[in-house]
Amino acid sequence: MKKAVLAKIFISSLSCLTLFVPSQASAQFLPQPWVSVGGKDGDVTYAVGVRALDLGVEVGSGPDGAVGGDVLKFLSLPVISPYVGLGWYSEDKGVAFSGGVQVGATDNVFMGAGYNSVRGFNGQLGIKF
């Protein structure tokens, strides 16, 4: 009985350790830029963004000539990084909400998909330095 309990504690501790282990400090300071292309209401939308220290900024153009930016908060997990954001856009579009996920494809390249209430669904491609 004691061996089974100890084994469960060891496995759950190891799982939590791998989930919450901090990434390298030097990697957190290096910016990770990306480009994004998407669409909403039949219009093509574009954006560029950068991430550092689990915070990001994305500037983009939406339908009807709307231009604006978003501030993003990332949750760094071992393979994927989900994010949420809040932004402001011109042309009476106002406040924008966004969310998505970025996934490391290789050591230096990541891909992502997201949604912005002004710019619609989008795909992302970025570089890790």
N, CA, C and O atoms as a MOPAC input file, in Angstrom:
PM7 MOZYME 1SCF
protein

 N      0.81700 1    -1.19200 1     0.00000 1
 C      0.00000 1     0.00000 1     0.00000 1
 C      0.86100 1     1.25700 1     0.00000 1
 O      0.60600 1     2.19600 1    -0.75300 1
 N      1.90200 1     1.26400 1     0.86800 1
 C      2.77000 1     2.43900 1     0.95500 1
 C      3.53500 1     2.65400 1    -0.34700 1
 O      3.75100 1     3.79600 1    -0.75200 1
 N      3.94700 1     1.57800 1    -1.00400 1
 C      4.67800 1     1.71400 1    -2.26000 1
 C      3.80200 1     2.33500 1    -3.33600 1
 O      4.27900 1     3.14500 1    -4.13100 1
 N      2.53200 1     1.96700 1    -3.37200 1
 C      1.61100 1     2.52500 1    -4.37100 1
 C      1.40000 1     4.01400 1    -4.13800 1
 O      1.37400 1     4.78900 1    -5.09400 1
 N      1.25000 1     4.42500 1    -2.89100 1
 C      1.06200 1     5.83800 1    -2.56200 1
 C      2.31700 1     6.62900 1    -2.89400 1
 O      2.23200 1     7.72000 1    -3.45900 1
 N      3.47900 1     6.08900 1    -2.54700 1
 C      4.74500 1     6.75300 1    -2.86400 1
 C      4.95700 1     6.86900 1    -4.36900 1
 O      5.46200 1     7.88700 1    -4.84400 1
 N      4.58500 1     5.85600 1    -5.11400 1
 C      4.71500 1     5.89900 1    -6.56900 1
 C      3.80400 1     6.96700 1    -7.16100 1
 O      4.21300 1     7.68700 1    -8.07200 1
 N      2.57400 1     7.08300 1    -6.65900 1
 C      1.65000 1     8.10600 1    -7.14400 1
 C      2.16000 1     9.50100 1    -6.82200 1
 O      2.07000 1    10.40000 1    -7.65700 1
 N      2.68900 1     9.69100 1    -5.63200 1
 C      3.24700 1    10.99800 1    -5.24400 1
 C      4.44100 1    11.33700 1    -6.12900 1
 O      4.57200 1    12.47700 1    -6.57500 1
 N      5.30200 1    10.37600 1    -6.38600 1
 C      6.47300 1    10.61200 1    -7.22800 1
 C      6.06300 1    10.98000 1    -8.65200 1
 O      6.61700 1    11.91600 1    -9.22900 1
 N      5.11300 1    10.26700 1    -9.21600 1
 C      4.67400 1    10.53000 1   -10.59100 1
 C      4.00200 1    11.89400 1   -10.68600 1
 O      4.27500 1    12.64900 1   -11.61900 1
 N      3.13500 1    12.21800 1    -9.74300 1
 C      2.46400 1    13.52400 1    -9.79600 1
 C      3.45100 1    14.65500 1    -9.55200 1
 O      3.32200 1    15.71400 1   -10.16700 1
 N      4.43200 1    14.46800 1    -8.67500 1
 C      5.44800 1    15.50100 1    -8.44800 1
 C      6.29600 1    15.71700 1    -9.69500 1
 O      6.59600 1    16.85600 1   -10.05300 1
 N      6.67800 1    14.64800 1   -10.34500 1
 C      7.46500 1    14.75300 1   -11.56500 1
 C      6.67000 1    15.44300 1   -12.66900 1
 O      7.22100 1    16.24600 1   -13.42200 1
 N      5.38300 1    15.13500 1   -12.76600 1
 C      4.52900 1    15.78500 1   -13.77300 1
 C      4.42200 1    17.27600 1   -13.51500 1
 O      4.53200 1    18.07500 1   -14.44500 1
 N      4.21000 1    17.66100 1   -12.26400 1
 C      4.12700 1    19.09000 1   -11.92600 1
 C      5.45300 1    19.79100 1   -12.16400 1
 O      5.47800 1    20.93900 1   -12.60700 1
 N      6.54500 1    19.11600 1   -11.87800 1
 C      7.85600 1    19.70900 1   -12.08800 1
 C      8.10400 1    19.99100 1   -13.56800 1
 O      8.62100 1    21.05400 1   -13.91100 1
 N      7.74900 1    19.06300 1   -14.44000 1
 C      7.95600 1    19.29500 1   -15.86800 1
 C      7.00200 1    20.34500 1   -16.41400 1
 O      7.33900 1    21.04700 1   -17.36800 1
 N      5.82600 1    20.46300 1   -15.83000 1
 C      4.85600 1    21.45100 1   -16.29700 1
 C      5.23700 1    22.86800 1   -15.88600 1
 O      5.06300 1    23.80700 1   -16.66300 1
 N      5.75600 1    23.02900 1   -14.67000 1
 C      6.01600 1    24.36000 1   -14.14300 1
 C      7.48700 1    24.74200 1   -14.09100 1
 O      7.83900 1    25.74900 1   -13.47600 1
 N      8.34200 1    23.96700 1   -14.71600 1
 C      9.76600 1    24.30300 1   -14.72100 1
 C      9.97100 1    25.59500 1   -15.51600 1
 O      9.44400 1    25.72700 1   -16.62000 1
 N     10.72600 1    26.54200 1   -14.97200 1
 C     10.94300 1    27.79300 1   -15.70900 1
 C     11.86300 1    27.57300 1   -16.89600 1
 O     12.75100 1    26.72200 1   -16.86400 1
 N     11.63700 1    28.35200 1   -17.94100 1
 C     12.51300 1    28.26100 1   -19.10300 1
 C     13.78200 1    29.03700 1   -18.83100 1
 O     13.87400 1    29.74500 1   -17.82800 1
 N     14.76300 1    28.91600 1   -19.71100 1
 C     16.02700 1    29.60700 1   -19.52100 1
 C     15.80300 1    31.10600 1   -19.45100 1
 O     15.03600 1    31.66700 1   -20.23300 1
 N     16.47500 1    31.74500 1   -18.51300 1
 C     16.30200 1    33.19000 1   -18.32800 1
 C     16.75900 1    33.96000 1   -19.55900 1
 O     16.12800 1    34.94900 1   -19.93100 1
 N     17.83300 1    33.53200 1   -20.19100 1
 C     18.32400 1    34.25000 1   -21.36800 1
 C     17.33000 1    34.16800 1   -22.52100 1
 O     17.21100 1    35.11600 1   -23.29800 1
 N     16.61500 1    33.05100 1   -22.64600 1
 C     15.63700 1    32.89800 1   -23.72600 1
 C     14.42100 1    33.78100 1   -23.50800 1
 O     13.75900 1    34.16100 1   -24.47400 1
 N     14.11200 1    34.11700 1   -22.26000 1
 C     12.95100 1    34.94500 1   -21.98800 1
 C     13.15500 1    36.38200 1   -22.43100 1
 O     12.18800 1    37.06300 1   -22.77300 1
 N     14.40600 1    36.86300 1   -22.43200 1
 C     14.67400 1    38.24800 1   -22.77800 1
 C     14.76600 1    38.48600 1   -24.28100 1
 O     14.60300 1    39.61900 1   -24.73500 1
 N     15.02000 1    37.45000 1   -25.04700 1
 C     15.13400 1    37.60200 1   -26.48800 1
 C     13.75500 1    37.74200 1   -27.11200 1
 O     12.86400 1    36.94600 1   -26.81600 1
 N     13.56200 1    38.73500 1   -27.96900 1
 C     12.24400 1    38.91200 1   -28.59400 1
 C     11.95000 1    37.80100 1   -29.59500 1
 O     12.85600 1    37.25200 1   -30.22300 1
 N     10.67100 1    37.48400 1   -29.73000 1
 C     10.21600 1    36.47800 1   -30.67900 1
 C      9.19400 1    37.13200 1   -31.60200 1
 O      8.01100 1    37.19300 1   -31.26700 1
 N      9.63600 1    37.62600 1   -32.76500 1
 C      8.71000 1    38.29800 1   -33.68100 1
 C      7.92600 1    37.30600 1   -34.53500 1
 O      8.36200 1    36.17800 1   -34.76300 1
 N      6.75000 1    37.75400 1   -35.00500 1
 C      5.94500 1    36.94500 1   -35.91800 1
 C      5.14900 1    37.83500 1   -36.85700 1
 O      4.94800 1    39.02300 1   -36.60200 1
 N      4.70600 1    37.23300 1   -37.94200 1
 C      3.78400 1    37.87800 1   -38.87800 1
 C      2.49900 1    37.06700 1   -38.87100 1
 O      2.50600 1    35.86400 1   -38.60800 1
 N      1.40600 1    37.73900 1   -39.16100 1
 C      0.10400 1    37.10600 1   -39.09700 1
 C     -0.74100 1    37.54300 1   -40.28900 1
 O     -0.76800 1    38.72100 1   -40.64700 1
 N     -1.42100 1    36.58900 1   -40.89200 1
 C     -2.34000 1    36.86900 1   -41.99200 1
 C     -3.64500 1    36.15200 1   -41.68000 1
 O     -3.64900 1    34.98900 1   -41.27700 1
 N     -4.75200 1    36.86200 1   -41.87200 1
 C     -6.04700 1    36.27300 1   -41.58600 1
 C     -7.14000 1    36.89100 1   -42.41600 1
 O     -6.88500 1    37.47800 1   -43.46700 1
 N     -8.34400 1    36.75800 1   -41.94500 1
 C     -9.46300 1    37.33000 1   -42.68200 1
 C    -10.69700 1    37.47300 1   -41.83000 1
 O    -10.93200 1    36.71000 1   -40.89400 1
 N    -11.49400 1    38.49200 1   -42.18800 1
 C    -12.78200 1    38.68700 1   -41.54600 1
 C    -13.69800 1    39.40500 1   -42.53400 1
 O    -13.29200 1    40.38200 1   -43.16400 1
 N    -14.92000 1    38.92700 1   -42.66700 1
 C    -15.92400 1    39.51200 1   -43.55500 1
 C    -15.43300 1    39.63900 1   -44.99300 1
 O    -15.77600 1    40.60100 1   -45.68000 1
 N    -14.63700 1    38.68100 1   -45.45300 1
 C    -14.14300 1    38.69000 1   -46.82100 1
 C    -12.93500 1    39.58500 1   -47.05200 1
 O    -12.43200 1    39.64300 1   -48.17400 1
 N    -12.45400 1    40.28200 1   -46.03200 1
 C    -11.26700 1    41.13100 1   -46.15300 1
 C    -10.05200 1    40.41200 1   -45.57800 1
 O    -10.15900 1    39.69500 1   -44.58300 1
 N     -8.89900 1    40.60700 1   -46.21000 1
 C     -7.65200 1    40.05100 1   -45.71400 1
 C     -7.10300 1    40.99100 1   -44.64800 1
 O     -7.08700 1    42.20700 1   -44.83900 1
 N     -6.65300 1    40.43300 1   -43.52900 1
 C     -6.08800 1    41.22600 1   -42.43800 1
 C     -4.63800 1    40.82500 1   -42.21500 1
 O     -4.25500 1    39.67600 1   -42.43600 1
 N     -3.83400 1    41.79300 1   -41.77300 1
 C     -2.40500 1    41.57000 1   -41.54800 1
 C     -2.02800 1    42.06300 1   -40.16500 1
 O     -2.67700 1    42.95200 1   -39.61300 1
 N     -0.97300 1    41.48100 1   -39.60700 1
 C     -0.45400 1    41.95400 1   -38.32800 1
 C      0.99200 1    41.51200 1   -38.17000 1
 O      1.43300 1    40.54300 1   -38.78700 1
 N      1.71500 1    42.23500 1   -37.33900 1
 C      3.05400 1    41.84800 1   -36.89900 1
 C      3.04900 1    41.92400 1   -35.38300 1
 O      2.35300 1    42.75000 1   -34.79200 1
 N      3.82900 1    41.05800 1   -34.76500 1
 C      3.87000 1    41.04000 1   -33.31500 1
 C      5.22900 1    40.65600 1   -32.80600 1
 O      6.08400 1    40.17100 1   -33.54700 1
 N      5.41200 1    40.88400 1   -31.51600 1
 C      6.65000 1    40.49800 1   -30.84500 1
 C      6.30900 1    40.11100 1   -29.41600 1
 O      5.40200 1    40.66400 1   -28.79400 1
 N      7.07200 1    39.13500 1   -28.91400 1
 C      6.84600 1    38.60200 1   -27.56900 1
 C      8.16100 1    38.55100 1   -26.81300 1
 O      9.19100 1    38.16200 1   -27.36300 1
 N      8.11700 1    38.94900 1   -25.53600 1
 C      9.25700 1    38.81500 1   -24.63100 1
 C      8.70700 1    38.78900 1   -23.20900 1
 O      7.76100 1    39.51000 1   -22.89200 1
 N      9.29500 1    37.96800 1   -22.36300 1
 C      8.88500 1    37.86100 1   -20.96100 1
 C      7.39200 1    37.55800 1   -20.79500 1
 O      6.73900 1    38.10000 1   -19.90400 1
 N      6.86600 1    36.69600 1   -21.64900 1
 C      5.46300 1    36.26800 1   -21.62500 1
 C      4.46100 1    37.40500 1   -21.84100 1
 O      3.27800 1    37.25200 1   -21.53700 1
 N      4.92300 1    38.53800 1   -22.35900 1
 C      4.05100 1    39.63300 1   -22.77200 1
 C      4.29000 1    39.88500 1   -24.24900 1
 O      5.40000 1    39.68400 1   -24.74000 1
 N      3.27200 1    40.31900 1   -24.95700 1
 C      3.42600 1    40.57400 1   -26.38000 1
 C      2.65600 1    41.79600 1   -26.82100 1
 O      1.74100 1    42.26400 1   -26.14300 1
 N      3.05200 1    42.30000 1   -27.97700 1
 C      2.37500 1    43.42000 1   -28.61600 1
 C      2.15800 1    43.03000 1   -30.06800 1
 O      3.06500 1    42.51600 1   -30.72300 1
 N      0.94900 1    43.27500 1   -30.57100 1
 C      0.63200 1    42.96900 1   -31.96300 1
 C     -0.03700 1    44.19500 1   -32.57500 1
 O     -0.98900 1    44.73900 1   -32.01600 1
 N      0.46800 1    44.61900 1   -33.72000 1
 C     -0.08100 1    45.76600 1   -34.44300 1
 C     -0.59600 1    45.24800 1   -35.77400 1
 O      0.10200 1    44.51700 1   -36.47700 1
 N     -1.83900 1    45.63400 1   -36.12500 1
 C     -2.39700 1    45.09800 1   -37.34700 1
 C     -3.42700 1    45.98000 1   -38.00200 1
 O     -3.84100 1    47.00700 1   -37.46400 1
 N     -3.83300 1    45.54800 1   -39.19100 1
 C     -4.86500 1    46.25000 1   -39.94800 1
 C     -6.02900 1    45.29900 1   -40.17900 1
 O     -5.84300 1    44.12300 1   -40.49000 1
 N     -7.22700 1    45.83300 1   -40.02100 1
 C     -8.42300 1    45.03100 1   -40.16100 1
 C     -9.27800 1    45.49100 1   -41.31800 1
 O     -8.82200 1    46.26300 1   -42.16200 1
 N    -10.50700 1    45.02700 1   -41.36800 1
 C    -11.41100 1    45.43100 1   -42.43900 1
 C    -11.76400 1    46.91400 1   -42.35000 1
 O    -11.69000 1    47.51600 1   -41.27800 1
 N    -12.14500 1    47.49000 1   -43.47700 1
 C    -12.54700 1    48.90100 1   -43.57500 1
 C    -11.42700 1    49.85900 1   -43.19400 1
 O    -11.70100 1    50.98100 1   -42.76900 1
 N    -10.18200 1    49.44600 1   -43.33400 1
 C     -9.04700 1    50.31900 1   -43.04100 1
 C     -8.76400 1    50.52000 1   -41.57000 1
 O     -8.01900 1    51.43100 1   -41.20900 1
 N     -9.33000 1    49.70700 1   -40.72000 1
 C     -9.09600 1    49.82400 1   -39.27800 1
 C     -7.65700 1    49.43000 1   -38.95400 1
 O     -7.15900 1    48.41100 1   -39.43100 1
 N     -7.00400 1    50.24600 1   -38.14400 1
 C     -5.63000 1    49.99200 1   -37.71500 1
 C     -5.59000 1    50.08100 1   -36.19900 1
 O     -6.22700 1    50.95300 1   -35.60700 1
 N     -4.84400 1    49.18300 1   -35.57000 1
 C     -4.77400 1    49.21900 1   -34.12100 1
 C     -3.75700 1    48.24200 1   -33.58600 1
 O     -2.97500 1    47.65400 1   -34.33200 1
 N     -3.78400 1    48.08300 1   -32.28100 1
 C     -2.82900 1    47.19900 1   -31.63400 1
 C     -3.44000 1    46.48100 1   -30.45000 1
 O     -4.47300 1    46.88100 1   -29.91300 1
 N     -2.77400 1    45.41000 1   -30.06200 1
 C     -3.22000 1    44.58000 1   -28.95200 1
 C     -2.05000 1    44.33200 1   -28.00500 1
 O     -0.90200 1    44.22100 1   -28.43700 1
 N     -2.34800 1    44.24700 1   -26.72700 1
 C     -1.38900 1    43.81200 1   -25.71900 1
 C     -1.77500 1    42.38700 1   -25.35100 1
 O     -2.93500 1    42.11300 1   -25.04300 1
 N     -0.80000 1    41.47400 1   -25.38400 1
 C     -1.06400 1    40.05400 1   -25.19300 1
 C     -0.36300 1    39.53200 1   -23.94700 1
 O      0.72500 1    39.99400 1   -23.60300 1
 N     -0.98300 1    38.57300 1   -23.27300 1
 C     -0.38700 1    37.86900 1   -22.14300 1
 C     -0.32600 1    36.39000 1   -22.49400 1
 O     -1.34300 1    35.76500 1   -22.79200 1
 N      0.89800 1    35.83600 1   -22.45300 1
 C      1.13400 1    34.43700 1   -22.80100 1
 C      1.25600 1    33.59100 1   -21.54200 1
 O      1.70200 1    34.06900 1   -20.49900 1
 N      0.85700 1    32.33500 1   -21.65100 1
 C      1.06700 1    31.34300 1   -20.62300 1
 C      2.04900 1    30.32800 1   -21.20900 1
 O      1.69200 1    29.55700 1   -22.09900 1
 N      3.27200 1    30.33100 1   -20.71300 1
 C      4.30700 1    29.46000 1   -21.27600 1
 C      4.20900 1    28.05900 1   -20.70100 1
 O      4.45700 1    27.83400 1   -19.51600 1
 N      3.84600 1    27.13300 1   -21.55400 1
 C      3.84200 1    25.72200 1   -21.22600 1
 C      4.96700 1    25.07300 1   -22.02700 1
 O      5.52400 1    25.72100 1   -22.91400 1
 N      5.32100 1    23.82000 1   -21.74800 1
 C      6.47500 1    23.22100 1   -22.42900 1
 C      6.44000 1    23.25600 1   -23.95400 1
 O      7.47500 1    23.51700 1   -24.56700 1
 N      5.31400 1    23.00800 1   -24.58400 1
 C      5.26000 1    22.95500 1   -26.04400 1
 C      4.40400 1    24.06700 1   -26.62600 1
 O      4.76600 1    24.66300 1   -27.64100 1
 N      3.28100 1    24.35000 1   -25.99700 1
 C      2.35800 1    25.35200 1   -26.52100 1
 C      2.32100 1    26.57500 1   -25.61000 1
 O      2.64600 1    26.49600 1   -24.42600 1
 N      1.92200 1    27.69800 1   -26.18300 1
 C      1.77200 1    28.94000 1   -25.42800 1
 C      0.44000 1    29.59200 1   -25.77500 1
 O      0.35300 1    30.33500 1   -26.75300 1
 N     -0.59800 1    29.32500 1   -24.98800 1
 C     -1.85700 1    30.02900 1   -25.22500 1
 C     -1.73900 1    31.49100 1   -24.79000 1
 O     -0.92100 1    31.82400 1   -23.93300 1
 N     -2.55200 1    32.35300 1   -25.37900 1
 C     -2.51500 1    33.76500 1   -25.01400 1
 C     -3.90100 1    34.38700 1   -25.09400 1
 O     -4.79400 1    33.88200 1   -25.77500 1
 N     -4.05300 1    35.48500 1   -24.38600 1
 C     -5.24400 1    36.32300 1   -24.46000 1
 C     -4.77800 1    37.75600 1   -24.60900 1
 O     -3.66200 1    38.09500 1   -24.21500 1
 N     -5.62400 1    38.60000 1   -25.17700 1
 C     -5.22000 1    39.98500 1   -25.39100 1
 C     -6.38200 1    40.94500 1   -25.44800 1
 O     -7.54400 1    40.56600 1   -25.59400 1
 N     -6.01300 1    42.21200 1   -25.32500 1
 C     -6.96600 1    43.30200 1   -25.36700 1
 C     -6.34600 1    44.41200 1   -26.19200 1
 O     -5.16900 1    44.73000 1   -26.02400 1
 N     -7.13700 1    45.01100 1   -27.09000 1
 C     -6.58600 1    46.03800 1   -27.96700 1
 C     -7.58000 1    47.12100 1   -28.30600 1
 O     -8.72000 1    47.11600 1   -27.84100 1
 N     -7.12000 1    48.06600 1   -29.13900 1
 C     -7.93800 1    49.19300 1   -29.57100 1
 C     -7.71100 1    49.39800 1   -31.06100 1
 O     -6.57100 1    49.37200 1   -31.52500 1
 N     -8.79700 1    49.60500 1   -31.81800 1
 C     -8.70800 1    49.78700 1   -33.26900 1
 C     -9.48300 1    51.01900 1   -33.70100 1
 O    -10.48100 1    51.39700 1   -33.08600 1
 N     -8.99800 1    51.64300 1   -34.78100 1
 C     -9.61000 1    52.86100 1   -35.32400 1
 C    -10.85000 1    52.53100 1   -36.14200 1
 O    -11.33300 1    51.39800 1   -36.12700 1
 N    -11.35600 1    53.51900 1   -36.85100 1
 C    -12.53100 1    53.38300 1   -37.72900 1
 C    -13.75700 1    52.88100 1   -36.95900 1
 O    -14.53100 1    52.06600 1   -37.46100 1
 N    -13.91200 1    53.37600 1   -35.74900 1
 C    -15.05400 1    53.04100 1   -34.89500 1
 C    -15.15800 1    51.55100 1   -34.57600 1
 O    -16.23900 1    51.06200 1   -34.24800 1
 N    -14.04700 1    50.83400 1   -34.66900 1
 C    -14.05100 1    49.41800 1   -34.29500 1
 C    -13.94100 1    49.27200 1   -32.78400 1
 O    -14.49400 1    48.33300 1   -32.21100 1
 N    -13.22900 1    50.19800 1   -32.12700 1
 C    -13.15000 1    50.21500 1   -30.66500 1
 C    -12.30700 1    49.10800 1   -30.07400 1
 O    -11.26000 1    48.74800 1   -30.61000 1
 N    -12.77800 1    48.57400 1   -28.96000 1
 C    -12.03700 1    47.56800 1   -28.19400 1
 C    -12.06600 1    46.23000 1   -28.92400 1
 O    -13.09200 1    45.81400 1   -29.46300 1
 N    -10.91600 1    45.57300 1   -28.92600 1
 C    -10.79800 1    44.25600 1   -29.55400 1
 C    -10.32900 1    43.24000 1   -28.51300 1
 O     -9.49800 1    43.54400 1   -27.65700 1
 N    -10.86900 1    42.05000 1   -28.60200 1
 C    -10.46300 1    40.94300 1   -27.74800 1
 C     -9.79500 1    39.90200 1   -28.62900 1
 O    -10.22300 1    39.67300 1   -29.76100 1
 N     -8.74700 1    39.27100 1   -28.11400 1
 C     -8.06500 1    38.26300 1   -28.92100 1
 C     -7.62400 1    37.10300 1   -28.04700 1
 O     -7.50700 1    37.22200 1   -26.82700 1
 N     -7.38400 1    35.98700 1   -28.70200 1
 C     -6.90000 1    34.78500 1   -28.03300 1
 C     -6.38500 1    33.81600 1   -29.06600 1
 O     -6.76500 1    33.87100 1   -30.23600 1
 N     -5.51800 1    32.93200 1   -28.62700 1
 C     -4.96900 1    31.94900 1   -29.55600 1
 C     -3.91600 1    31.10600 1   -28.88800 1
 O     -3.80900 1    31.05200 1   -27.66300 1
 N     -3.14400 1    30.45300 1   -29.72000 1
 C     -2.10100 1    29.56900 1   -29.23300 1
 C     -0.93100 1    29.59000 1   -30.21100 1
 O     -1.12700 1    29.65200 1   -31.42400 1
 N      0.28100 1    29.53900 1   -29.67600 1
 C      1.48400 1    29.41600 1   -30.49200 1
 C      2.17500 1    28.10700 1   -30.10400 1
 O      2.24600 1    27.74800 1   -28.92900 1
 N      2.67900 1    27.40600 1   -31.11700 1
 C      3.28700 1    26.10000 1   -30.92800 1
 C      4.67200 1    26.10900 1   -31.54800 1
 O      4.84400 1    26.56300 1   -32.68000 1
 N      5.66000 1    25.61200 1   -30.81700 1
 C      7.01400 1    25.52200 1   -31.35000 1
 C      7.11000 1    24.42700 1   -32.39100 1
 O      6.91000 1    23.25300 1   -32.07900 1
 N      7.41400 1    24.80000 1   -33.63400 1
 C      7.55400 1    23.80900 1   -34.71000 1
 C      8.95700 1    23.20600 1   -34.70600 1
 O      9.11800 1    21.99300 1   -34.84100 1
 N      9.96500 1    24.05600 1   -34.55100 1
 C     11.35000 1    23.61500 1   -34.42300 1
 C     11.97300 1    24.43600 1   -33.29900 1
 O     11.27100 1    25.14400 1   -32.57800 1
 N     13.29100 1    24.33800 1   -33.15200 1
 C     13.96200 1    25.12100 1   -32.12000 1
 C     13.90200 1    26.61500 1   -32.40600 1
 O     13.90800 1    27.41900 1   -31.47400 1
 N     13.84300 1    26.99800 1   -33.67300 1
 C     13.89700 1    28.41700 1   -34.03900 1
 C     12.64500 1    28.94800 1   -34.71800 1
 O     12.58100 1    30.14100 1   -35.01400 1
 N     11.66300 1    28.12000 1   -34.97300 1
 C     10.45600 1    28.54200 1   -35.68600 1
 C      9.22800 1    28.11700 1   -34.87700 1
 O      9.18000 1    27.02100 1   -34.32000 1
 N      8.23900 1    29.01100 1   -34.82700 1
 C      6.97500 1    28.63900 1   -34.20900 1
 C      5.82300 1    29.05300 1   -35.11900 1
 O      5.95200 1    29.95200 1   -35.95100 1
 N      4.69900 1    28.37600 1   -34.93800 1
 C      3.49000 1    28.65700 1   -35.70400 1
 C      2.36600 1    28.88400 1   -34.71200 1
 O      2.43900 1    28.46000 1   -33.55900 1
 N      1.33200 1    29.55400 1   -35.17300 1
 C      0.22100 1    29.79300 1   -34.27200 1
 C     -1.06800 1    30.02600 1   -35.02400 1
 O     -1.09300 1    30.19100 1   -36.24400 1
 N     -2.13500 1    30.03400 1   -34.25100 1
 C     -3.45700 1    30.35500 1   -34.77500 1
 C     -4.17400 1    31.15900 1   -33.70800 1
 O     -4.03200 1    30.90600 1   -32.51200 1
 N     -4.94400 1    32.12800 1   -34.16200 1
 C     -5.62800 1    32.96600 1   -33.19900 1
 C     -6.88000 1    33.59100 1   -33.75900 1
 O     -7.20600 1    33.44100 1   -34.93600 1
 N     -7.57400 1    34.29700 1   -32.88700 1
 C     -8.78000 1    35.02600 1   -33.27100 1
 C     -8.72300 1    36.40600 1   -32.62900 1
 O     -8.38200 1    36.54800 1   -31.45400 1
 N     -9.06200 1    37.41300 1   -33.41800 1
 C     -9.17100 1    38.78700 1   -32.94600 1
 C    -10.55500 1    39.27500 1   -33.34800 1
 O    -10.97800 1    39.06700 1   -34.48500 1
 N    -11.25800 1    39.91600 1   -32.43500 1
 C    -12.64100 1    40.31300 1   -32.71500 1
 C    -12.75300 1    41.33800 1   -33.84100 1
 O    -13.82300 1    41.48100 1   -34.43300 1
 N    -11.66700 1    42.05600 1   -34.15000 1
 C    -11.66800 1    43.00700 1   -35.26600 1
 C    -11.07100 1    42.37800 1   -36.51700 1
 O    -11.62800 1    42.53400 1   -37.60500 1
 N     -9.95000 1    41.67000 1   -36.38900 1
 C     -9.23300 1    41.12800 1   -37.54200 1
 C     -9.62400 1    39.70000 1   -37.91000 1
 O     -9.17900 1    39.20200 1   -38.94400 1
 N    -10.43200 1    39.03000 1   -37.10700 1
 C    -10.89400 1    37.68900 1   -37.43000 1
 C     -9.88000 1    36.61000 1   -37.11900 1
 O     -8.94800 1    36.81800 1   -36.34300 1
 N    -10.07300 1    35.44500 1   -37.73800 1
 C     -9.16800 1    34.30900 1   -37.55100 1
 C     -7.88300 1    34.56700 1   -38.32500 1
 O     -7.90700 1    35.16100 1   -39.40400 1
 N     -6.73700 1    34.10900 1   -37.75900 1
 C     -5.45600 1    34.34200 1   -38.41000 1
 C     -4.48200 1    33.22400 1   -38.13000 1
 O     -4.60600 1    32.48900 1   -37.15000 1
 N     -3.50900 1    33.11300 1   -39.01600 1
 C     -2.40100 1    32.18000 1   -38.84100 1
 C     -1.13200 1    32.96200 1   -38.61300 1
 O     -0.97900 1    34.06500 1   -39.13700 1
 N     -0.21900 1    32.40600 1   -37.83800 1
 C      1.01400 1    33.11900 1   -37.46600 1
 C      2.23500 1    32.25800 1   -37.77700 1
 O      2.19500 1    31.03000 1   -37.70400 1
 N      3.31700 1    32.94300 1   -38.12300 1
 C      4.59700 1    32.30200 1   -38.34800 1
 C      5.67000 1    33.18900 1   -37.73700 1
 O      5.75100 1    34.37400 1   -38.05800 1
 N      6.49300 1    32.62700 1   -36.86100 1
 C      7.47500 1    33.45100 1   -36.16900 1
 C      8.81700 1    32.78300 1   -35.99400 1
 O      9.00800 1    31.61300 1   -36.32600 1
 N      9.76000 1    33.57500 1   -35.45100 1
 C     11.15000 1    33.15100 1   -35.27100 1
 C     11.54200 1    33.30600 1   -33.80100 1
 O     11.21700 1    34.30600 1   -33.16300 1
 N     12.24500 1    32.30200 1   -33.27800 1
 C     12.85000 1    32.39800 1   -31.95100 1
 C     14.34100 1    32.61400 1   -32.13900 1
 O     14.98400 1    31.88100 1   -32.89000 1
 N     14.88600 1    33.59100 1   -31.47900 1
 C     16.33800 1    33.84400 1   -31.56300 1
 C     17.08800 1    33.04800 1   -30.53400 1
 O     18.31400 1    33.13500 1   -30.45800 1

